[in-house]
Short mmCIF file of N, CA and C in Angstrom, two decimals:
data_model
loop_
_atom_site.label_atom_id
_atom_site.label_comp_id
_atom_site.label_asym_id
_atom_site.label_seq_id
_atom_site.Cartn_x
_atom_site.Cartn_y
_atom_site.Cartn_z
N UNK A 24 -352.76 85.10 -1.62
CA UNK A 24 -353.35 86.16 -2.44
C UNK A 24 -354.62 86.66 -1.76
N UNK A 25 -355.31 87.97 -1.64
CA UNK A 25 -355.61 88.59 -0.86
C UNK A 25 -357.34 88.22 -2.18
N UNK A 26 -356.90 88.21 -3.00
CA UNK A 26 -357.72 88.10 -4.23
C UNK A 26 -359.05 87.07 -3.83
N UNK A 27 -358.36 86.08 -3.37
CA UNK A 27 -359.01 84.75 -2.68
C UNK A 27 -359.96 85.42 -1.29
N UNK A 28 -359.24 85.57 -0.31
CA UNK A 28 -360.38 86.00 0.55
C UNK A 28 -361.08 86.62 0.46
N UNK A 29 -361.14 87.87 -0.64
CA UNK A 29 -362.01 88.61 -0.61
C UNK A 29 -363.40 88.38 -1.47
N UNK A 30 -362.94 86.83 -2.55
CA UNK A 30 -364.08 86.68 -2.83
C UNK A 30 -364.44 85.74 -2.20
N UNK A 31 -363.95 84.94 -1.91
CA UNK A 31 -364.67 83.48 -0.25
C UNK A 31 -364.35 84.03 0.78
N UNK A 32 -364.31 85.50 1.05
CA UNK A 32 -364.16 85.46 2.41
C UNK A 32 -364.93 84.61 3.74
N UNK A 33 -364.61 84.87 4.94
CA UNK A 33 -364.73 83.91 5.61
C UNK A 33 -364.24 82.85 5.48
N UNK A 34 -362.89 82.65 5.18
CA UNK A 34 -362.08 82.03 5.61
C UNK A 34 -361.73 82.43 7.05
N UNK A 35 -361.52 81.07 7.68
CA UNK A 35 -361.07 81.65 9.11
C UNK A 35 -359.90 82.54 9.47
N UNK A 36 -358.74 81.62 8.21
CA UNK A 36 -357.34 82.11 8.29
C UNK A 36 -356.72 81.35 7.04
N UNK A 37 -355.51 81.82 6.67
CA UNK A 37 -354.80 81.54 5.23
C UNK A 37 -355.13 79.78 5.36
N UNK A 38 -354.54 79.48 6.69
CA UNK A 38 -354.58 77.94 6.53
C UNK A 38 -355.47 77.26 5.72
N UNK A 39 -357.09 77.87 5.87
CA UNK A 39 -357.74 77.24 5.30
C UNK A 39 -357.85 77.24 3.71
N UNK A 40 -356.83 78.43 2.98
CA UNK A 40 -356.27 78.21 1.61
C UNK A 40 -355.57 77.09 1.12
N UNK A 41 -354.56 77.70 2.29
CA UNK A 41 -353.60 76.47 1.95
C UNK A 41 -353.74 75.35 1.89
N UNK A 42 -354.52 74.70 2.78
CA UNK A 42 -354.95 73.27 2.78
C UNK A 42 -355.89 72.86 1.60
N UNK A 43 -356.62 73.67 1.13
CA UNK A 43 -356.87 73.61 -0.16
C UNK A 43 -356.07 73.27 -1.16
N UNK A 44 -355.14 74.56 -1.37
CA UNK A 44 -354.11 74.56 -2.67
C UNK A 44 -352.98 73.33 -2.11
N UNK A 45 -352.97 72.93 -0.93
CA UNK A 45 -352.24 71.52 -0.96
C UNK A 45 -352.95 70.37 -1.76
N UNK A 46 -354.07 70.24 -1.51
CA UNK A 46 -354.81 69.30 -1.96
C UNK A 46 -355.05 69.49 -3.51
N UNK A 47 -354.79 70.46 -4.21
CA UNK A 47 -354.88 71.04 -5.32
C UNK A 47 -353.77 70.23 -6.21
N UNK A 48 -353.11 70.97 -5.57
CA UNK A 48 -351.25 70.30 -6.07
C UNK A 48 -351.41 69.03 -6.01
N UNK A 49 -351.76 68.27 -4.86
CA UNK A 49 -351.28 66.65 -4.82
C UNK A 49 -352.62 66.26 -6.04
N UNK A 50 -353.26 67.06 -6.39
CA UNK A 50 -354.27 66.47 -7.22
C UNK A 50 -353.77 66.43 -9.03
N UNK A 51 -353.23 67.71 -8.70
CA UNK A 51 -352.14 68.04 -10.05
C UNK A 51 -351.17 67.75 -10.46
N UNK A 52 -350.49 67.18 -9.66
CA UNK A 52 -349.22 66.35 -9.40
C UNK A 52 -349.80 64.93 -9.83
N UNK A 53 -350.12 64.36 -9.52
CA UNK A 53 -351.12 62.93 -10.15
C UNK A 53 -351.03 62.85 -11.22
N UNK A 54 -352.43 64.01 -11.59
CA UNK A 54 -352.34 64.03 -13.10
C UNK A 54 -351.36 64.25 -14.07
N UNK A 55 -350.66 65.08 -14.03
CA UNK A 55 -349.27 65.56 -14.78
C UNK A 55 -348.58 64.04 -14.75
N UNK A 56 -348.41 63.25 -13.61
CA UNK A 56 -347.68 62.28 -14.31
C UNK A 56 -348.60 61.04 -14.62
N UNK A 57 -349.51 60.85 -14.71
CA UNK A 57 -350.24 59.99 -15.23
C UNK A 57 -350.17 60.44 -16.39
N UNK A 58 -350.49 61.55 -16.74
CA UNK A 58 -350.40 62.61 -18.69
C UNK A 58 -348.45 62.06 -18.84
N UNK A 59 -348.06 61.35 -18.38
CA UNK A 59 -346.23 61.38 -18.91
C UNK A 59 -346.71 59.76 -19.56
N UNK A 60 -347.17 58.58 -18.84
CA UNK A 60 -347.76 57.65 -19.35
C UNK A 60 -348.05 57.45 -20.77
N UNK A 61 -348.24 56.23 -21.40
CA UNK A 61 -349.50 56.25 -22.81
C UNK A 61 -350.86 56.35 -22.01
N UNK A 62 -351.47 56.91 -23.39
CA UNK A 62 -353.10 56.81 -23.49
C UNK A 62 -353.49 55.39 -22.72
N UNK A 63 -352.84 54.55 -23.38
CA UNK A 63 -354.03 53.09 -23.11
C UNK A 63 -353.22 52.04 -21.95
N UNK A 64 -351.95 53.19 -20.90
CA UNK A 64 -351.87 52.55 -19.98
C UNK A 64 -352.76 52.18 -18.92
N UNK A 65 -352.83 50.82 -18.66
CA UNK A 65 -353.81 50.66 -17.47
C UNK A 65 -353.60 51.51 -16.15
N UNK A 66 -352.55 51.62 -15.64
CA UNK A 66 -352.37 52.96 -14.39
C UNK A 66 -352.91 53.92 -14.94
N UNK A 67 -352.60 54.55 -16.07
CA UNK A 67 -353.06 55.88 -16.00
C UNK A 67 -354.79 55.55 -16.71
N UNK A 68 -355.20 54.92 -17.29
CA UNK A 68 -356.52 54.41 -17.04
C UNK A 68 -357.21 54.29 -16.08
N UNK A 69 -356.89 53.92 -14.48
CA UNK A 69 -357.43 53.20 -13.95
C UNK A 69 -357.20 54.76 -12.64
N UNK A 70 -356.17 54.77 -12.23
CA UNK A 70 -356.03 55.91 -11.63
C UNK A 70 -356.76 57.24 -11.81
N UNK A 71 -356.42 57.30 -13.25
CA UNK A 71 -356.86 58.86 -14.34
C UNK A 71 -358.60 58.60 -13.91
N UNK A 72 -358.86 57.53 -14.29
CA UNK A 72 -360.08 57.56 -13.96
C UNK A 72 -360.77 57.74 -12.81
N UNK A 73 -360.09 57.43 -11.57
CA UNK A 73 -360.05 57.47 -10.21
C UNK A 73 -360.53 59.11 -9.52
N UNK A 74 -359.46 59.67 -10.36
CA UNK A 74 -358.83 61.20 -9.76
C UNK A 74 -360.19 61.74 -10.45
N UNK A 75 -360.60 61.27 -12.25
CA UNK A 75 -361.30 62.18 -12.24
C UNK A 75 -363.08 62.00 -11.70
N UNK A 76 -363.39 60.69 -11.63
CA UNK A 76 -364.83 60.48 -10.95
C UNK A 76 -364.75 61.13 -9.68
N UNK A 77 -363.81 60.98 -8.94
CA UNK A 77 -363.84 62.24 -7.41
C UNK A 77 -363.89 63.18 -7.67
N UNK A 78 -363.32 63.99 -9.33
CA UNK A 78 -363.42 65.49 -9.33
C UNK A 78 -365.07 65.95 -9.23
N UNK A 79 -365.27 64.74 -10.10
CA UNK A 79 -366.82 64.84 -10.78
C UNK A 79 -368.18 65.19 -9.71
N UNK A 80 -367.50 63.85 -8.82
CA UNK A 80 -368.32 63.88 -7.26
C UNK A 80 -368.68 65.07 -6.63
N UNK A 81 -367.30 65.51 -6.34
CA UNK A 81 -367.27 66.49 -5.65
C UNK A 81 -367.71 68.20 -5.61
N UNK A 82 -367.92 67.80 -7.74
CA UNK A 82 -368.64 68.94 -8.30
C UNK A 82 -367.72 70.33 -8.66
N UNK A 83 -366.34 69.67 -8.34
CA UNK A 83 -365.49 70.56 -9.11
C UNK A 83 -365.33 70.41 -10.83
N UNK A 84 -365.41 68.94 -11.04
CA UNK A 84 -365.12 69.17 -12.76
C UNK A 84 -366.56 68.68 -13.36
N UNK A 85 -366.72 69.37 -14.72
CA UNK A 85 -368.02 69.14 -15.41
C UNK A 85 -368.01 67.72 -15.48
N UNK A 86 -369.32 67.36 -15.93
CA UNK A 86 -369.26 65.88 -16.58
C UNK A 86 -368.79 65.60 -17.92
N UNK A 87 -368.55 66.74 -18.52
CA UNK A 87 -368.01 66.38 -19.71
C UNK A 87 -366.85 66.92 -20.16
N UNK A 88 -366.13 67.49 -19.00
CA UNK A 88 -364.68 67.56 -19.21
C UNK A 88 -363.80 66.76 -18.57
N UNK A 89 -364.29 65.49 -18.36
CA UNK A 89 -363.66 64.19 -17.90
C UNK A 89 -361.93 63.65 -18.14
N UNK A 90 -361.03 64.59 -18.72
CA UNK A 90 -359.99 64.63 -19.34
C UNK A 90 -358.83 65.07 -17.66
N UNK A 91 -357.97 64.54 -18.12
CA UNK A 91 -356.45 64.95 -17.32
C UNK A 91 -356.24 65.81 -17.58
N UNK A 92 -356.19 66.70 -18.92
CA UNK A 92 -356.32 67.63 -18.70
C UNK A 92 -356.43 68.71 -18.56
N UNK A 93 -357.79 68.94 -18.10
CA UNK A 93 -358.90 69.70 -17.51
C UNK A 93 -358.51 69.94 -15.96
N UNK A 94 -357.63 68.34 -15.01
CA UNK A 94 -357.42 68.47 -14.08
C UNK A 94 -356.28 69.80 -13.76
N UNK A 95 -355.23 69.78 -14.70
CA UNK A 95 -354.10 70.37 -14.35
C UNK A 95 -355.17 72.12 -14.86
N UNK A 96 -355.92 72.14 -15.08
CA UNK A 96 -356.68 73.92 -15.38
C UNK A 96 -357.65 74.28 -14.17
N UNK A 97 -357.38 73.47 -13.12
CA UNK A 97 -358.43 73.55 -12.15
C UNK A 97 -357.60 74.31 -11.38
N UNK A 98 -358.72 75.06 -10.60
CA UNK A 98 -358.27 76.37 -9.69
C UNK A 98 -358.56 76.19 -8.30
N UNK A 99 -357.69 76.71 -7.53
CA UNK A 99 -358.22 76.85 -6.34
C UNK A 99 -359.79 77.16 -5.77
N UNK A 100 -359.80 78.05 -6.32
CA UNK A 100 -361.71 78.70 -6.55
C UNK A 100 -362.45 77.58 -6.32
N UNK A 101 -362.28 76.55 -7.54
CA UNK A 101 -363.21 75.91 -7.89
C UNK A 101 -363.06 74.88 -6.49
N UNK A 102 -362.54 74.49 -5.79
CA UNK A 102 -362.56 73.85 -4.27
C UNK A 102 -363.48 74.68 -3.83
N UNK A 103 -362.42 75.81 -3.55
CA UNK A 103 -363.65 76.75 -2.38
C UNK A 103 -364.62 76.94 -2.23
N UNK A 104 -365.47 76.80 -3.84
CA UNK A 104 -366.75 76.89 -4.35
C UNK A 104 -367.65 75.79 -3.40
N UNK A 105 -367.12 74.56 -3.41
CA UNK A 105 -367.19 73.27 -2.86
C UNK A 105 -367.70 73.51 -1.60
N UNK A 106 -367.19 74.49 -0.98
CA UNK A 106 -367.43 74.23 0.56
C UNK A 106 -368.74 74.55 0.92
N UNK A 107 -369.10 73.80 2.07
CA UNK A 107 -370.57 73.92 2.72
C UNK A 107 -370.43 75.28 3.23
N UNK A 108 -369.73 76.06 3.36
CA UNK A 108 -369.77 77.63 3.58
C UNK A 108 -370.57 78.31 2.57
N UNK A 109 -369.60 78.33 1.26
CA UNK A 109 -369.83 78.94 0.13
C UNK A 109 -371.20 78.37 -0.73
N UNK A 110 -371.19 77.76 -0.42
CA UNK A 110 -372.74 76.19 -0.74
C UNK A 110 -374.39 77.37 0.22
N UNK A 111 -373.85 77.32 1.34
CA UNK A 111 -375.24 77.38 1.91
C UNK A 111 -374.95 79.55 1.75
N UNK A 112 -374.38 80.29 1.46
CA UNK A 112 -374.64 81.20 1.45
C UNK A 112 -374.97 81.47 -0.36
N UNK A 113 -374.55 80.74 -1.26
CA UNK A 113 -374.80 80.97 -2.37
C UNK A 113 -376.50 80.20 -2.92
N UNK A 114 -376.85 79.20 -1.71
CA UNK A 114 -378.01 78.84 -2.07
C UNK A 114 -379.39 80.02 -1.00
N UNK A 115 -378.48 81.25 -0.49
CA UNK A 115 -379.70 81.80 0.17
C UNK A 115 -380.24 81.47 1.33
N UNK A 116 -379.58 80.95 2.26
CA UNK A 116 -379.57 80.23 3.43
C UNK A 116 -379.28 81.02 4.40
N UNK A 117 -378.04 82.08 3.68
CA UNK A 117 -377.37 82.93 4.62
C UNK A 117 -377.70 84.00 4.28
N UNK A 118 -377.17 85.73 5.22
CA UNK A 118 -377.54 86.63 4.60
C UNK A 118 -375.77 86.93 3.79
N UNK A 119 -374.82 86.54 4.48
CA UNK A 119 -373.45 86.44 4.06
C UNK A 119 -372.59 85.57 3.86
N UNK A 120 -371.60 85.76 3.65
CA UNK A 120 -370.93 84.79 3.68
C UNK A 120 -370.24 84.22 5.24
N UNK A 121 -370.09 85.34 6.01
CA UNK A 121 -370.03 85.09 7.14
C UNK A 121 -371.09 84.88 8.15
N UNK A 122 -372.10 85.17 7.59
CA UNK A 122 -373.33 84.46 8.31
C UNK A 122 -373.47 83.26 8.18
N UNK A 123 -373.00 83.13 6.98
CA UNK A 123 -373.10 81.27 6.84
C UNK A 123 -372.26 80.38 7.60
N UNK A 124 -371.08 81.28 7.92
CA UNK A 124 -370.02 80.30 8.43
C UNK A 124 -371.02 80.09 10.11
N UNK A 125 -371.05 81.09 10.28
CA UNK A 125 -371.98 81.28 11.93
C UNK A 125 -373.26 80.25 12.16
N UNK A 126 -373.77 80.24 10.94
CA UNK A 126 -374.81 79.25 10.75
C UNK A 126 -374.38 78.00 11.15
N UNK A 127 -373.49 77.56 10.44
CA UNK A 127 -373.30 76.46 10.31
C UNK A 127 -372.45 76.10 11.62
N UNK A 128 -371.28 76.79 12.02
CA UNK A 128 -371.12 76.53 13.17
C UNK A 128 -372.06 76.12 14.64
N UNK A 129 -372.91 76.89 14.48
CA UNK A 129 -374.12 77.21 15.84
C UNK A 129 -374.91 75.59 15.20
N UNK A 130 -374.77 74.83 14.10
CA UNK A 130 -375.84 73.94 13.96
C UNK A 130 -376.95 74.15 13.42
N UNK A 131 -377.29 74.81 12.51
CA UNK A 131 -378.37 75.44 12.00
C UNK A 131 -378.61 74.56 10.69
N UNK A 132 -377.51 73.89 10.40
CA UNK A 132 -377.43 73.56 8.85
C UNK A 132 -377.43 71.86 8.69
N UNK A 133 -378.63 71.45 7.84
CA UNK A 133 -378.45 70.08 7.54
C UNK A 133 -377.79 69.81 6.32
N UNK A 134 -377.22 68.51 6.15
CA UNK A 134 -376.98 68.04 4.62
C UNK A 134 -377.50 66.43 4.76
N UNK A 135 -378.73 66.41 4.20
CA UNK A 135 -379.71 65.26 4.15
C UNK A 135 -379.76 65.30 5.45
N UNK A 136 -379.66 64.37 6.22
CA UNK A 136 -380.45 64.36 7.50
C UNK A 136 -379.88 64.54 8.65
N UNK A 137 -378.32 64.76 8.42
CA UNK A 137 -377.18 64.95 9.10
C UNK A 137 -376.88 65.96 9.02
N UNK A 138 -376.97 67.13 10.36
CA UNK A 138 -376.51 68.55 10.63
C UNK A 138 -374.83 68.42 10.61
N UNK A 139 -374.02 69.55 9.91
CA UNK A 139 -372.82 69.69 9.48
C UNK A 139 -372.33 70.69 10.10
N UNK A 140 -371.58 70.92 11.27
CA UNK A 140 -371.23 72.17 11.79
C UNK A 140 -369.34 72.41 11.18
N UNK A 141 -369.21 71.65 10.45
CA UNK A 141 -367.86 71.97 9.40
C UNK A 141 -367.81 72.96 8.16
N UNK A 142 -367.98 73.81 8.28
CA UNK A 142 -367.55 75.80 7.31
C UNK A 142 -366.82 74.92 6.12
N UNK A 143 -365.94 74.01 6.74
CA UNK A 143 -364.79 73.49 5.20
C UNK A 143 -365.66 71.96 4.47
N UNK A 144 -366.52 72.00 4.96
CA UNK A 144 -367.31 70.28 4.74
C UNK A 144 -367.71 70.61 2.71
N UNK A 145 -366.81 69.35 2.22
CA UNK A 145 -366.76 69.58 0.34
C UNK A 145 -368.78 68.88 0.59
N UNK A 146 -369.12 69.62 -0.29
CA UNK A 146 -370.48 69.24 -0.35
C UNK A 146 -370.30 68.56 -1.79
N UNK A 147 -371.01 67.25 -2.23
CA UNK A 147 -370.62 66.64 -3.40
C UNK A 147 -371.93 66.88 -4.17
N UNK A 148 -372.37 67.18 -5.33
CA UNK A 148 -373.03 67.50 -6.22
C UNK A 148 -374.13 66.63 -5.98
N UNK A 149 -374.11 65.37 -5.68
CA UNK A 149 -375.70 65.09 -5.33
C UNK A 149 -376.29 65.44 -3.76
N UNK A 150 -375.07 66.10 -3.16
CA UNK A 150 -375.92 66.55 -1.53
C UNK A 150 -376.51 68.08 -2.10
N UNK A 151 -376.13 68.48 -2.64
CA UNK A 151 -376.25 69.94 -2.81
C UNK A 151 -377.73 70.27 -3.20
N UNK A 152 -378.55 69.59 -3.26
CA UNK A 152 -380.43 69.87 -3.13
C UNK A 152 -380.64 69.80 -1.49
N UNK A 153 -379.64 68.70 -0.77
CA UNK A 153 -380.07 68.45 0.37
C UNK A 153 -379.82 69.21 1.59
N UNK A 154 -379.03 71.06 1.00
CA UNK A 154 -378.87 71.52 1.87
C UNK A 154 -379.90 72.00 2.54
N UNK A 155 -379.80 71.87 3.67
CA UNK A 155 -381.01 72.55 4.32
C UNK A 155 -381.03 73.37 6.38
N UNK A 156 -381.90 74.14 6.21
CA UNK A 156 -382.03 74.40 7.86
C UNK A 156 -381.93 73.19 8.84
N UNK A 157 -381.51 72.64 9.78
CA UNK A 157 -381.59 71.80 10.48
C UNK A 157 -383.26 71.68 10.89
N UNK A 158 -383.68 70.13 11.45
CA UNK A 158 -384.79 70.33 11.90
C UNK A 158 -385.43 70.99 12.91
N UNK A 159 -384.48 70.67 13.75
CA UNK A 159 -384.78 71.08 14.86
C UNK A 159 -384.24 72.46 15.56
N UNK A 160 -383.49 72.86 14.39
CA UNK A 160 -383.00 74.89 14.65
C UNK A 160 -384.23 75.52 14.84
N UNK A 161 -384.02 76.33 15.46
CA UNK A 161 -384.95 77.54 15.90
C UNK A 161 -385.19 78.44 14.64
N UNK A 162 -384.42 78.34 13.35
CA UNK A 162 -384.43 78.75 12.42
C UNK A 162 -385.79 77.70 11.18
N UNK A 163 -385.50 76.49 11.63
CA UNK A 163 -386.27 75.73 11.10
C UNK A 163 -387.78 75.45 11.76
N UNK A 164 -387.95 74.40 12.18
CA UNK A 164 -389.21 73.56 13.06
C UNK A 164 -389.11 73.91 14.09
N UNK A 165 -387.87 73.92 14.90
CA UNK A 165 -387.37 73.65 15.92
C UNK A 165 -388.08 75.02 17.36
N UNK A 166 -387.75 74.14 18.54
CA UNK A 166 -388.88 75.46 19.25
C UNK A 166 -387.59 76.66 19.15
N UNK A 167 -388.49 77.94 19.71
CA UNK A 167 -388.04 79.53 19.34
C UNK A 167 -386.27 79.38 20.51
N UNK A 168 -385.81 80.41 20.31
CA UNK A 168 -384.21 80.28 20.52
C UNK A 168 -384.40 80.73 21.52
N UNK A 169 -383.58 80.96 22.69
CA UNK A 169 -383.50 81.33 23.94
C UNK A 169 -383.79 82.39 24.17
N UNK A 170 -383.67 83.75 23.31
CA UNK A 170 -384.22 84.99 23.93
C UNK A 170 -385.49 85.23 23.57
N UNK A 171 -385.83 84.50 21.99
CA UNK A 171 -387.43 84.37 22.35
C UNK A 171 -388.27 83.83 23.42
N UNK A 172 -387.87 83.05 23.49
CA UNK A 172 -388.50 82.11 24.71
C UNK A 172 -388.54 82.98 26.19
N UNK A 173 -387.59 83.72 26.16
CA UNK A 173 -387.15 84.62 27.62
C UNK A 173 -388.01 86.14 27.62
N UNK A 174 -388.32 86.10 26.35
CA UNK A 174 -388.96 87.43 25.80
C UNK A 174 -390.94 86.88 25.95
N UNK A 175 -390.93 85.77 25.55
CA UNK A 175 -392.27 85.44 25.29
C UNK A 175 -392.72 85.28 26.77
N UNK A 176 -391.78 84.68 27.79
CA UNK A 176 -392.04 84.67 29.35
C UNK A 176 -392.37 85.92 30.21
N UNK A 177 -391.30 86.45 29.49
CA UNK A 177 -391.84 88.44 29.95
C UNK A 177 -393.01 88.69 29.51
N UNK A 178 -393.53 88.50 28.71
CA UNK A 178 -394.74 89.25 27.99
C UNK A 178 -395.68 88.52 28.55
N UNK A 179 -395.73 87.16 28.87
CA UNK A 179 -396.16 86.27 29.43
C UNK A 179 -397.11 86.94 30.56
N UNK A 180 -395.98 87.61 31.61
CA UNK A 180 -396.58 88.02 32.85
C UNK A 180 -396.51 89.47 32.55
N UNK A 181 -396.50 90.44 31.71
CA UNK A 181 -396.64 91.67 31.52
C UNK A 181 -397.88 91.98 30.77
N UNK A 182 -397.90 93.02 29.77
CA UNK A 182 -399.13 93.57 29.03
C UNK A 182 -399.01 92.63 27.83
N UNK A 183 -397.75 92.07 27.70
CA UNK A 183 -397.39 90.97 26.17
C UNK A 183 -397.47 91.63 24.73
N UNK A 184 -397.01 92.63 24.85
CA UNK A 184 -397.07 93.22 23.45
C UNK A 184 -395.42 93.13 23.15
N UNK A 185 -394.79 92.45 23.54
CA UNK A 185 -393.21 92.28 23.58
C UNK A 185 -392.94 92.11 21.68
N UNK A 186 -393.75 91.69 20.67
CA UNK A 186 -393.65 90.91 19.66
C UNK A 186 -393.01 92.19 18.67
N UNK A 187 -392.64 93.32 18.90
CA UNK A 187 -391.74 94.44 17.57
C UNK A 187 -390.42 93.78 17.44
N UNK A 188 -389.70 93.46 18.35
CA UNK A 188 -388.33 93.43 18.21
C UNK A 188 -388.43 91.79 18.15
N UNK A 189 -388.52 91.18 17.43
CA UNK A 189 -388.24 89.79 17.15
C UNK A 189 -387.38 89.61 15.60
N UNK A 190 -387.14 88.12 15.83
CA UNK A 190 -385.90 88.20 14.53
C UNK A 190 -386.81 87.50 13.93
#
C-alpha cells in the first residue's frame, strides 16, 4: 500500500514493509491462538504474557491495554512508528524523514551511549529520552566535518572571511 510510504516514507524499499507486516502476523498469529485457549491456561498465561511485555517494551502497546486482544488491533504503523528512523525525525533531530535516515546512516545518531547506524533499529520506550546526536559527530561535540575544516584552512591562508556559507 502506497498509503504506508507516504506516511513513513523513507523506507528504503517495500521489503522493509514487509518484514514488518511479517513480524506483525507471526505476532498475530500467536495471539489468535493463545485467545482459542481458556483464560486461566498456563500457556496462554505465560506466553500471552510474554508477547505482550515485548509489545509494551517496544512501545507499540499502551500499558494499559495489556490484553490479547489489543494484540490482534495492532497495525503495521504502529511498528514503523518504532523505528529509530521515525523516532529521531519525530523527536526533531532531523529536518525529514529522509534526513533522518541519512543521519543515522553517516553515524550521527546515539541511543544511550551506543551510536546506531540501523534506519530499522525498534527503539524501546525507555531508550527513547536517550536519543541523541552522537558525541563525537560534527553535528554534536565532535571536531567540524571535512569541508569545514578544508574551508577554515583556506581562510586560514587567505583574507578568512570564508564564514557566510557554513552549515
Amino acid at each position: 500500500s502506497s498509503g504506508i510510504n507516504a506516511e513513513y516514507g523513507g523506507l528504503r524499499n517495500k521489503r522493509e514493509v514487509w518484514r514488518v507486516k511479517y513480524t506483525l502476523a507471526k505476532i498475530r498469529k500467536a495471539a489468535r491462538e493463545l485467545l482459542t485457549l481458556e483464560d486461566k491456561d498456563p500457556r496462554r498465561l505465560f506466553e500471552g504474557n510474554a508477547i505482550l511485555r515485548r509489545l509494551v517494551r517496544i512501545g507499540v502497546l499502551d500499558e494499559n491495554r495489556m490484553k490479547l486482544d489489543y494484540v490482534l488491533g495492532l497495525k503495521t504503523e504502529d511498528f514503523l512508528e518504532r523505528r529509530l528512523q521515525t523516532q529521531v525525525f519525530k523527536l526533531g533531530l532531523a529536518k525529514s524523514i529522509h534526513h533522518a535516515r541519512v543521519l543515522i546512516r553517516q553515524k550521527h545518531i546515539r541511543v544511550r551511549k551506543q551510536v546506531v547506524n540501523i534506519p530499522s533499529f525498534i527503539v524501546r520506550l525507555d531508550a527513547q529520552k536517550h536519543i541523541d546526536i552522537a558525541i563525537n559527530s560534527a553535528y554534536g561535540s565532535g571536531r567540524e566535518g571535512r569541508v569545514k575544516r578544508k574551508r577554515m584552512r583556506a581562510g586560514a591562508g587567505g583574507a578568512g572571511d570564508n564564514d557566510e556559507d557554513e552549515d
